[in-house]
Amino acid sequence: MRSNRRQFLKTLSGAALTAPLASLPWARTAVAQQSGAPRRAVFVFIPDGCIPERFHPSGSEFNFQLNDMTRPLESIKQHCVFTSGLTMYEGGHTHEGGVAKVLTGNNTESLDYFLAQRIGQGTPFRGINLGVHATFQNGEGNVPSFSSGNVPITPNDNPINAFDNIFGGQDPGNVPVSDRRKRSILDQMLSEIRTLNSKVGASEREKLEFHTQSIREVEKRILSSGAEAGMCNTSGFNSAGFTVPEGWHGYPPKIHLDEHYETIGRLQMDLITQAFACDMTRVATLMWSHPVSPLRVEGIDQGHHDTSHFGQANGDIADKFVQYKQYHMRQFRYLVESLASRTDTDGNSLLHNSVIFLCSELGHSDAHDHRNMPFVLAGSAGGALQTGRYLNFEGDAHTKLLVSIANMMGVAIDRFGYAGHGTGGLPGLIG
């Protein structure tokens, strides 16, 4: 009887009931419905800094006006927090130094990686790193993401390949975990309970019956949670059937031709939304181009980096740089709207339960400095962040913002990276 009791206790333990389900995105969704949806973080890098006097808003915390470079965010500014005045003290006054410090704070690992190891536990991918032409003409290590030991994490520039990696090579439209696998795990549990029923006393049989009902409830949630809200339906991904071009056509390689830049970028953002909806990951990083970006988009006759050295803040070259920044703000808006359009397991949107950090490696691009950094937050981080605000943190270290982002995700730290310019989060940001 002693062995039966041990088996009984094992079957009823939380680990026995939930561990087999921990690897299933749909099962985690069901659990999240009971305890609240998870919080998620997205880190978005756009290159080459800004023109501060044409980027940062004017006005007060709740009554502010957007500037030239951020004008495309007008329709979503209620979902955003705009900051000014933050200084990245350890950037080295270079593109390369800035990109290496913006998410690390001069640490040996970046905040996205740090959070992925903490809030990403139990998901198939603790974090995903995606790029849009991020590896084209980019020196080794010129990325914002680093694992422990200061090892650079190279983003995946191929959204189709990234989709296959994340969703196991399934064709779009198939959920990442089959019904057969989900049902078989539950059936195995129920079979074990039925076996125990004939070997335990009446009081223990009552407990077994209670847990049988609980398993059936989990089963119902697993089979309905994604379907009801379209949570894990991947059929919409790459609906246009874009094929990532392979090989070379002169220089650059075809995948890095400017004509594919926006299409690839939007597929990567769709992939982030889908991965969050399926709870495949809770941390994502998206790197648009890279420092000293060679990008050219239609309608602008100079390259991205060339226009970032604009001379006069209101001159013709500066106006072209504004157009580039507006272009990337429209892409950022797409991501915000994509997450806002999907319902999470608690009835809120994915955006409500996420925070998106938009960053760059420079402040004033023509001066190559790291003052008054162009940082924007979006999403409510599960209610931790009040949006629709503009906050000035004149002279505060950007590492305090990194601390605040970690705190929003439920990770209690008071410093991240170099703490010589102050510890704790940004006052008044959270809440």
CSV table of C-alpha atoms in Angstrom, one decimal:
chain,number,residue,atom,x,y,z
A,1,MET,CA,0.0,0.0,0.0
A,2,ARG,CA,3.0,2.3,0.7
A,3,SER,CA,4.0,2.2,-3.0
A,4,ASN,CA,0.4,3.0,-4.0
A,5,ARG,CA,0.4,6.0,-1.7
A,6,ARG,CA,3.6,7.2,-3.2
A,7,GLN,CA,2.2,6.9,-6.7
A,8,PHE,CA,-1.0,8.6,-5.5
A,9,LEU,CA,0.9,11.6,-4.1
A,10,LYS,CA,3.0,11.8,-7.2
A,11,THR,CA,-0.1,11.8,-9.4
A,12,LEU,CA,-1.8,14.5,-7.4
A,13,SER,CA,1.3,16.7,-7.0
A,14,GLY,CA,1.4,19.9,-8.9
A,15,ALA,CA,4.4,18.8,-10.8
A,16,ALA,CA,2.8,15.6,-11.9
A,17,LEU,CA,-0.3,17.4,-13.1
A,18,THR,CA,1.4,20.4,-14.8
A,19,ALA,CA,4.9,19.4,-15.8
A,20,PRO,CA,3.9,17.4,-18.9
A,21,LEU,CA,1.8,20.4,-20.0
A,22,ALA,CA,4.6,22.9,-19.4
A,23,SER,CA,6.0,22.3,-22.9
A,24,LEU,CA,2.6,22.9,-24.6
A,25,PRO,CA,1.9,26.5,-25.6
A,26,TRP,CA,-1.9,25.8,-25.5
A,27,ALA,CA,-1.6,24.3,-22.0
A,28,ARG,CA,0.3,27.3,-20.8
A,29,THR,CA,-2.5,29.5,-22.2
A,30,ALA,CA,-5.1,27.6,-20.2
A,31,VAL,CA,-3.1,28.0,-17.0
A,32,ALA,CA,-2.6,31.7,-17.8
A,33,GLN,CA,-6.4,32.1,-18.0
A,34,GLN,CA,-6.6,31.1,-14.4
A,35,SER,CA,-3.7,33.1,-13.0
A,36,GLY,CA,-3.5,36.1,-15.5
A,37,ALA,CA,-1.6,36.4,-18.8
A,38,PRO,CA,2.2,36.5,-18.8
A,39,ARG,CA,4.1,39.7,-19.4
A,40,ARG,CA,6.2,40.1,-22.5
A,41,ALA,CA,8.9,42.4,-23.7
A,42,VAL,CA,10.0,43.5,-27.2
A,43,PHE,CA,13.2,45.4,-27.9
A,44,VAL,CA,13.3,47.3,-31.2
A,45,PHE,CA,16.5,48.8,-32.5
A,46,ILE,CA,16.6,51.4,-35.2
A,47,PRO,CA,19.9,52.9,-36.4
A,48,ASP,CA,21.8,56.1,-36.3
A,49,GLY,CA,20.2,58.2,-33.6
A,50,CYS,CA,18.1,61.3,-34.2
A,51,ILE,CA,17.9,65.1,-34.4
A,52,PRO,CA,16.8,65.7,-30.8
A,53,GLU,CA,15.1,69.0,-31.5
A,54,ARG,CA,13.0,67.3,-34.2
A,55,PHE,CA,12.4,64.0,-32.3
A,56,HIS,CA,11.3,64.7,-28.8
A,57,PRO,CA,7.8,66.0,-27.9
A,58,SER,CA,7.0,69.3,-26.4
A,59,GLY,CA,4.4,70.0,-23.7
A,60,SER,CA,3.6,68.4,-20.4
A,61,GLU,CA,3.2,64.8,-19.2
A,62,PHE,CA,-0.4,64.4,-20.4
A,63,ASN,CA,-0.7,67.3,-22.8
A,64,PHE,CA,2.1,67.0,-25.3
A,65,GLN,CA,2.7,67.4,-29.0
A,66,LEU,CA,4.7,65.0,-31.1
A,67,ASN,CA,7.6,66.3,-33.2
A,68,ASP,CA,8.6,65.8,-36.8
A,69,MET,CA,10.3,62.5,-36.5
A,70,THR,CA,7.7,60.8,-34.3
A,71,ARG,CA,4.7,62.3,-36.1
A,72,PRO,CA,3.6,58.9,-37.5
A,73,LEU,CA,2.9,57.7,-33.9
A,74,GLU,CA,0.1,60.2,-33.4
A,75,SER,CA,-2.6,57.6,-33.9
A,76,ILE,CA,-1.0,55.3,-31.2
A,77,LYS,CA,0.4,57.9,-28.8
A,78,GLN,CA,-2.2,56.8,-26.2
A,79,HIS,CA,-0.3,53.5,-26.1
A,80,CYS,CA,3.1,55.1,-25.7
A,81,VAL,CA,5.4,56.8,-23.2
A,82,PHE,CA,7.8,59.2,-24.8
A,83,THR,CA,11.0,60.1,-22.9
A,84,SER,CA,13.6,62.7,-23.2
A,85,GLY,CA,16.8,63.7,-21.4
A,86,LEU,CA,18.2,60.3,-20.8
A,87,THR,CA,22.0,59.9,-21.2
A,88,MET,CA,23.8,56.7,-22.1
A,89,TYR,CA,27.0,57.5,-20.2
A,90,GLU,CA,29.0,54.5,-21.4
A,91,GLY,CA,28.5,54.6,-25.1
A,92,GLY,CA,32.0,55.9,-26.2
A,93,HIS,CA,30.6,58.4,-28.7
A,94,THR,CA,30.6,55.9,-31.5
A,95,HIS,CA,28.0,53.9,-33.4
A,96,GLU,CA,29.7,50.6,-32.4
A,97,GLY,CA,30.0,51.6,-28.7
A,98,GLY,CA,26.5,52.8,-28.6
A,99,VAL,CA,24.9,49.6,-30.0
A,100,ALA,CA,26.9,47.5,-27.6
A,101,LYS,CA,25.8,49.5,-24.6
A,102,VAL,CA,22.2,50.4,-25.3
A,103,LEU,CA,20.7,47.2,-23.9
A,104,THR,CA,23.7,46.2,-21.7
A,105,GLY,CA,24.5,49.4,-19.9
A,106,ASN,CA,28.1,48.2,-20.1
A,107,ASN,CA,27.2,44.9,-18.6
A,108,THR,CA,28.3,41.5,-19.9
A,109,GLU,CA,24.8,40.6,-21.0
A,110,SER,CA,22.0,42.5,-22.5
A,111,LEU,CA,18.6,43.2,-20.9
A,112,ASP,CA,16.7,41.1,-23.5
A,113,TYR,CA,18.8,38.1,-22.8
A,114,PHE,CA,18.7,38.7,-19.0
A,115,LEU,CA,14.9,38.9,-19.0
A,116,ALA,CA,14.6,35.9,-21.3
A,117,GLN,CA,16.4,33.7,-18.7
A,118,ARG,CA,13.9,34.8,-16.1
A,119,ILE,CA,10.4,35.3,-17.7
A,120,GLY,CA,11.0,33.0,-20.6
A,121,GLN,CA,11.3,29.8,-18.5
A,122,GLY,CA,8.8,27.2,-19.5
A,123,THR,CA,8.4,28.5,-23.0
A,124,PRO,CA,9.9,26.7,-26.0
A,125,PHE,CA,12.1,29.7,-26.8
A,126,ARG,CA,13.3,31.9,-23.9
A,127,GLY,CA,14.0,34.7,-26.4
A,128,ILE,CA,14.1,35.2,-30.2
A,129,ASN,CA,16.4,37.6,-32.0
A,130,LEU,CA,15.2,38.8,-35.5
A,131,GLY,CA,16.7,41.2,-38.0
A,132,VAL,CA,15.9,43.2,-41.0
A,133,HIS,CA,19.0,43.4,-43.1
A,134,ALA,CA,20.8,43.5,-39.8
A,135,THR,CA,23.7,41.3,-40.9
A,136,PHE,CA,24.3,43.1,-44.2
A,137,GLN,CA,27.7,45.0,-44.2
A,138,ASN,CA,27.6,44.8,-40.4
A,139,GLY,CA,30.8,44.2,-38.5
A,140,GLU,CA,30.9,41.3,-36.1
A,141,GLY,CA,29.4,42.1,-32.7
A,142,ASN,CA,27.7,45.3,-33.8
A,143,VAL,CA,24.4,44.1,-32.3
A,144,PRO,CA,22.4,45.2,-29.2
A,145,SER,CA,22.0,41.7,-27.8
A,146,PHE,CA,24.6,39.7,-25.8
A,147,SER,CA,24.5,36.5,-23.9
A,148,SER,CA,26.5,35.9,-20.7
A,149,GLY,CA,30.1,36.5,-21.2
A,150,ASN,CA,29.5,39.4,-23.6
A,151,VAL,CA,28.9,37.0,-26.5
A,152,PRO,CA,27.0,38.8,-29.4
A,153,ILE,CA,23.7,37.2,-30.5
A,154,THR,CA,23.3,37.4,-34.2
A,155,PRO,CA,19.8,38.2,-35.4
A,156,ASN,CA,18.0,36.0,-37.9
A,157,ASP,CA,17.3,38.1,-41.1
A,158,ASN,CA,15.2,35.4,-42.7
A,159,PRO,CA,11.6,35.5,-41.4
A,160,ILE,CA,10.6,32.2,-43.2
A,161,ASN,CA,13.5,30.4,-41.7
A,162,ALA,CA,12.7,32.0,-38.3
A,163,PHE,CA,9.1,30.8,-38.6
A,164,ASP,CA,10.2,27.3,-39.3
A,165,ASN,CA,12.6,27.4,-36.4
A,166,ILE,CA,9.9,28.6,-34.0
A,167,PHE,CA,6.9,26.6,-35.2
A,168,GLY,CA,8.8,23.4,-35.9
A,169,GLY,CA,8.5,23.5,-39.7
A,170,GLN,CA,4.7,23.3,-39.6
A,171,ASP,CA,2.9,24.8,-42.6
A,172,PRO,CA,1.1,28.0,-41.7
A,173,GLY,CA,-2.4,27.2,-40.5
A,174,ASN,CA,-1.2,24.3,-38.3
A,175,VAL,CA,-0.8,24.9,-34.6
A,176,PRO,CA,2.6,24.1,-33.3
A,177,VAL,CA,1.4,21.2,-31.1
A,178,SER,CA,-0.9,18.6,-32.4
A,179,ASP,CA,-4.2,17.7,-30.8
A,180,ARG,CA,-3.0,14.1,-30.7
A,181,ARG,CA,0.0,15.0,-28.5
A,182,LYS,CA,-2.1,17.2,-26.2
A,183,ARG,CA,-4.8,14.6,-25.8
A,184,SER,CA,-2.3,11.8,-25.3
A,185,ILE,CA,-0.7,13.5,-22.3
A,186,LEU,CA,-4.1,14.1,-20.6
A,187,ASP,CA,-5.3,10.6,-21.4
A,188,GLN,CA,-2.1,9.2,-19.8
A,189,MET,CA,-2.9,11.1,-16.6
A,190,LEU,CA,-6.4,9.9,-16.6
A,191,SER,CA,-5.3,6.3,-17.2
A,192,GLU,CA,-3.0,6.5,-14.2
A,193,ILE,CA,-5.8,7.9,-12.0
A,194,ARG,CA,-8.1,5.0,-13.1
A,195,THR,CA,-5.5,2.5,-12.2
A,196,LEU,CA,-5.0,4.1,-8.7
A,197,ASN,CA,-8.8,4.2,-8.1
A,198,SER,CA,-8.9,0.4,-7.5
A,199,LYS,CA,-5.9,0.6,-5.1
A,200,VAL,CA,-6.7,3.4,-2.7
A,201,GLY,CA,-9.3,4.1,0.0
A,202,ALA,CA,-12.6,6.0,-0.4
A,203,SER,CA,-11.3,9.4,0.8
A,204,GLU,CA,-8.4,9.2,-1.6
A,205,ARG,CA,-10.8,8.2,-4.4
A,206,GLU,CA,-12.7,11.4,-3.8
A,207,LYS,CA,-9.5,13.4,-4.3
A,208,LEU,CA,-8.8,11.5,-7.4
A,209,GLU,CA,-12.3,12.3,-8.7
A,210,PHE,CA,-11.7,16.0,-8.0
A,211,HIS,CA,-8.4,15.9,-10.0
A,212,THR,CA,-10.1,14.0,-12.8
A,213,GLN,CA,-12.5,16.8,-13.2
A,214,SER,CA,-9.7,19.4,-13.0
A,215,ILE,CA,-7.8,17.6,-15.8
A,216,ARG,CA,-11.0,17.6,-17.9
A,217,GLU,CA,-11.3,21.3,-17.4
A,218,VAL,CA,-7.7,21.8,-18.5
A,219,GLU,CA,-8.4,19.7,-21.5
A,220,LYS,CA,-11.4,21.9,-22.5
A,221,ARG,CA,-9.3,25.0,-22.1
A,222,ILE,CA,-6.4,23.6,-24.1
A,223,LEU,CA,-8.8,22.7,-27.0
A,224,SER,CA,-10.7,26.0,-26.9
A,225,SER,CA,-8.4,28.7,-25.7
A,226,GLY,CA,-6.6,29.3,-29.0
A,227,ALA,CA,-9.5,28.6,-31.2
A,228,GLU,CA,-11.9,31.0,-29.5
A,229,ALA,CA,-9.7,34.0,-30.0
A,230,GLY,CA,-7.6,32.8,-32.9
A,231,MET,CA,-4.7,32.9,-30.5
A,232,CYS,CA,-2.6,30.2,-32.1
A,233,ASN,CA,-3.8,30.2,-35.7
A,234,THR,CA,-0.8,30.8,-37.9
A,235,SER,CA,-2.7,30.8,-41.2
A,236,GLY,CA,-2.3,34.5,-41.6
A,237,PHE,CA,1.5,34.5,-41.5
A,238,ASN,CA,3.0,35.4,-44.9
A,239,SER,CA,-0.5,35.3,-46.6
A,240,ALA,CA,1.0,37.0,-49.6
A,241,GLY,CA,3.4,34.0,-50.1
A,242,PHE,CA,6.6,36.0,-50.1
A,243,THR,CA,9.6,33.8,-50.8
A,244,VAL,CA,12.9,35.0,-49.3
A,245,PRO,CA,15.2,35.3,-52.3
A,246,GLU,CA,18.4,33.3,-52.2
A,247,GLY,CA,21.7,33.7,-53.8
A,248,TRP,CA,23.3,36.8,-55.3
A,249,HIS,CA,22.5,39.2,-58.1
A,250,GLY,CA,25.6,41.3,-58.1
A,251,TYR,CA,25.9,42.9,-54.7
A,252,PRO,CA,24.3,42.7,-52.1
A,253,PRO,CA,22.9,39.2,-51.7
A,254,LYS,CA,19.2,39.2,-52.8
A,255,ILE,CA,17.8,38.9,-49.3
A,256,HIS,CA,19.4,42.2,-48.4
A,257,LEU,CA,18.1,44.2,-51.4
A,258,ASP,CA,16.5,47.4,-50.2
A,259,GLU,CA,13.3,46.5,-52.2
A,260,HIS,CA,12.7,43.7,-49.7
A,261,TYR,CA,13.4,45.7,-46.5
A,262,GLU,CA,9.8,46.6,-45.5
A,263,THR,CA,8.3,43.2,-46.5
A,264,ILE,CA,10.9,41.3,-44.5
A,265,GLY,CA,10.4,43.7,-41.6
A,266,ARG,CA,6.7,43.3,-41.5
A,267,LEU,CA,7.0,39.5,-41.6
A,268,GLN,CA,9.3,39.6,-38.7
A,269,MET,CA,6.8,41.7,-36.7
A,270,ASP,CA,4.0,39.4,-37.7
A,271,LEU,CA,6.2,36.5,-36.4
A,272,ILE,CA,6.7,38.3,-33.0
A,273,THR,CA,3.0,38.7,-32.6
A,274,GLN,CA,2.3,35.1,-33.6
A,275,ALA,CA,5.0,33.8,-31.3
A,276,PHE,CA,3.5,35.8,-28.4
A,277,ALA,CA,0.0,34.7,-29.2
A,278,CYS,CA,1.1,31.0,-29.1
A,279,ASP,CA,3.3,31.6,-26.0
A,280,MET,CA,6.3,30.3,-27.9
A,281,THR,CA,8.4,33.0,-26.3
A,282,ARG,CA,8.0,36.1,-24.1
A,283,VAL,CA,11.0,38.1,-25.1
A,284,ALA,CA,11.7,39.2,-28.7
A,285,THR,CA,14.3,41.5,-30.2
A,286,LEU,CA,14.1,43.1,-33.6
A,287,MET,CA,17.0,44.9,-35.2
A,288,TRP,CA,16.3,47.2,-38.1
A,289,SER,CA,19.4,47.5,-40.3
A,290,HIS,CA,22.5,48.3,-38.1
A,291,PRO,CA,24.7,51.2,-37.1
A,292,VAL,CA,26.1,53.2,-40.0
A,293,SER,CA,23.1,51.9,-42.0
A,294,PRO,CA,23.5,51.8,-45.8
A,295,LEU,CA,19.7,51.6,-46.3
A,296,ARG,CA,18.0,53.5,-49.1
A,297,VAL,CA,14.2,53.6,-49.3
A,298,GLU,CA,12.2,54.7,-52.3
A,299,GLY,CA,11.8,58.5,-52.5
A,300,ILE,CA,15.0,59.4,-50.7
A,301,ASP,CA,18.1,59.9,-52.8
A,302,GLN,CA,20.7,59.6,-50.1
A,303,GLY,CA,21.5,56.7,-47.8
A,304,HIS,CA,20.3,56.4,-44.2
A,305,HIS,CA,23.7,57.0,-42.5
A,306,ASP,CA,24.7,59.8,-44.9
A,307,THR,CA,21.6,61.8,-44.0
A,308,SER,CA,22.3,61.3,-40.3
A,309,HIS,CA,25.2,63.7,-40.7
A,310,PHE,CA,22.9,66.4,-41.6
A,311,GLY,CA,24.8,69.6,-40.7
A,312,GLN,CA,21.9,72.0,-40.2
A,313,ALA,CA,19.0,70.7,-38.2
A,314,ASN,CA,16.5,72.2,-40.5
A,315,GLY,CA,18.4,71.8,-43.8
A,316,ASP,CA,17.6,69.7,-46.8
A,317,ILE,CA,19.8,66.7,-45.6
A,318,ALA,CA,18.2,66.9,-42.2
A,319,ASP,CA,14.7,66.7,-43.8
A,320,LYS,CA,15.8,63.5,-45.6
A,321,PHE,CA,16.9,62.1,-42.2
A,322,VAL,CA,13.5,63.0,-40.8
A,323,GLN,CA,11.9,61.0,-43.6
A,324,TYR,CA,14.0,58.0,-42.7
A,325,LYS,CA,13.0,58.3,-39.1
A,326,GLN,CA,9.3,58.7,-40.0
A,327,TYR,CA,9.6,55.5,-42.1
A,328,HIS,CA,10.9,53.5,-39.2
A,329,MET,CA,8.2,55.0,-36.9
A,330,ARG,CA,5.6,53.8,-39.3
A,331,GLN,CA,7.1,50.3,-38.9
A,332,PHE,CA,7.0,50.6,-35.2
A,333,ARG,CA,3.4,51.7,-35.3
A,334,TYR,CA,2.6,48.5,-37.3
A,335,LEU,CA,4.1,46.4,-34.5
A,336,VAL,CA,2.1,48.2,-31.8
A,337,GLU,CA,-1.1,47.9,-33.8
A,338,SER,CA,-0.4,44.2,-34.5
A,339,LEU,CA,-0.1,43.4,-30.8
A,340,ALA,CA,-3.0,45.6,-30.0
A,341,SER,CA,-5.2,43.7,-32.4
A,342,ARG,CA,-4.7,40.3,-30.7
A,343,THR,CA,-6.6,39.3,-27.6
A,344,ASP,CA,-4.6,37.7,-24.8
A,345,THR,CA,-5.8,34.9,-22.5
A,346,ASP,CA,-7.0,37.4,-19.8
A,347,GLY,CA,-9.2,39.3,-22.3
A,348,ASN,CA,-6.8,42.2,-22.6
A,349,SER,CA,-4.7,42.7,-25.7
A,350,LEU,CA,-1.2,41.3,-26.2
A,351,LEU,CA,0.0,45.0,-26.3
A,352,HIS,CA,-1.6,45.6,-22.9
A,353,ASN,CA,0.4,42.7,-21.4
A,354,SER,CA,3.7,43.7,-23.1
A,355,VAL,CA,6.2,46.5,-23.2
A,356,ILE,CA,8.0,47.5,-26.3
A,357,PHE,CA,11.3,49.4,-26.0
A,358,LEU,CA,12.3,51.4,-29.1
A,359,CYS,CA,15.9,52.4,-29.0
A,360,SER,CA,18.9,53.5,-31.0
A,361,GLU,CA,22.7,53.7,-30.4
A,362,LEU,CA,23.1,57.5,-30.6
A,363,GLY,CA,21.4,60.6,-29.3
A,364,HIS,CA,22.4,63.5,-31.6
A,365,SER,CA,23.5,61.6,-34.7
A,366,ASP,CA,25.6,64.4,-36.3
A,367,ALA,CA,27.4,64.9,-33.0
A,368,HIS,CA,27.8,61.2,-32.3
A,369,ASP,CA,26.8,61.8,-28.7
A,370,HIS,CA,24.7,59.7,-26.3
A,371,ARG,CA,22.7,62.5,-24.7
A,372,ASN,CA,18.9,63.0,-25.0
A,373,MET,CA,18.5,59.5,-26.3
A,374,PRO,CA,15.6,58.7,-28.7
A,375,PHE,CA,13.7,56.2,-26.5
A,376,VAL,CA,10.0,55.3,-26.7
A,377,LEU,CA,8.0,52.8,-24.8
A,378,ALA,CA,4.7,51.2,-25.9
A,379,GLY,CA,2.3,48.8,-24.2
A,380,SER,CA,1.1,48.7,-20.6
A,381,ALA,CA,3.3,45.8,-19.3
A,382,GLY,CA,0.2,44.2,-17.8
A,383,GLY,CA,-0.9,47.4,-16.1
A,384,ALA,CA,2.5,48.3,-14.7
A,385,LEU,CA,3.0,51.2,-17.1
A,386,GLN,CA,0.6,54.1,-17.6
A,387,THR,CA,0.8,55.2,-21.2
A,388,GLY,CA,-0.2,58.3,-23.1
A,389,ARG,CA,2.6,60.3,-21.4
A,390,TYR,CA,5.7,62.3,-22.1
A,391,LEU,CA,8.4,62.4,-19.4
A,392,ASN,CA,11.6,64.3,-19.2
A,393,PHE,CA,14.5,62.7,-17.2
A,394,GLU,CA,17.1,65.3,-17.8
A,395,GLY,CA,20.6,63.9,-17.2
A,396,ASP,CA,19.3,60.5,-15.8
A,397,ALA,CA,21.2,57.4,-16.8
A,398,HIS,CA,19.6,55.2,-19.3
A,399,THR,CA,20.5,52.2,-17.2
A,400,LYS,CA,17.7,53.3,-14.8
A,401,LEU,CA,15.3,52.8,-17.7
A,402,LEU,CA,16.7,49.3,-18.2
A,403,VAL,CA,16.0,48.7,-14.5
A,404,SER,CA,12.5,50.0,-14.8
A,405,ILE,CA,11.8,47.7,-17.8
A,406,ALA,CA,12.9,44.7,-15.8
A,407,ASN,CA,10.7,45.8,-12.9
A,408,MET,CA,7.7,46.0,-15.2
A,409,MET,CA,8.3,42.4,-16.1
A,410,GLY,CA,8.2,41.4,-12.4
A,411,VAL,CA,12.0,41.1,-12.1
A,412,ALA,CA,13.1,42.8,-8.9
A,413,ILE,CA,16.5,44.5,-9.5
A,414,ASP,CA,17.8,47.9,-8.6
A,415,ARG,CA,20.7,48.1,-11.0
A,416,PHE,CA,21.6,46.8,-14.4
A,417,GLY,CA,24.9,47.4,-16.0
A,418,TYR,CA,27.2,50.1,-14.8
A,419,ALA,CA,25.7,51.7,-11.7
A,420,GLY,CA,28.2,54.6,-11.3
A,421,HIS,CA,25.6,57.1,-12.5
A,422,GLY,CA,22.8,56.0,-10.1
A,423,THR,CA,20.7,53.0,-9.1
A,424,GLY,CA,17.1,52.2,-9.1
A,425,GLY,CA,14.5,52.8,-11.8
A,426,LEU,CA,13.3,56.1,-13.3
A,427,PRO,CA,11.2,58.0,-10.8
A,428,GLY,CA,7.5,58.3,-11.8
A,429,LEU,CA,7.8,55.9,-14.8
A,430,ILE,CA,6.1,52.9,-13.4
A,431,GLY,CA,2.5,53.2,-12.0
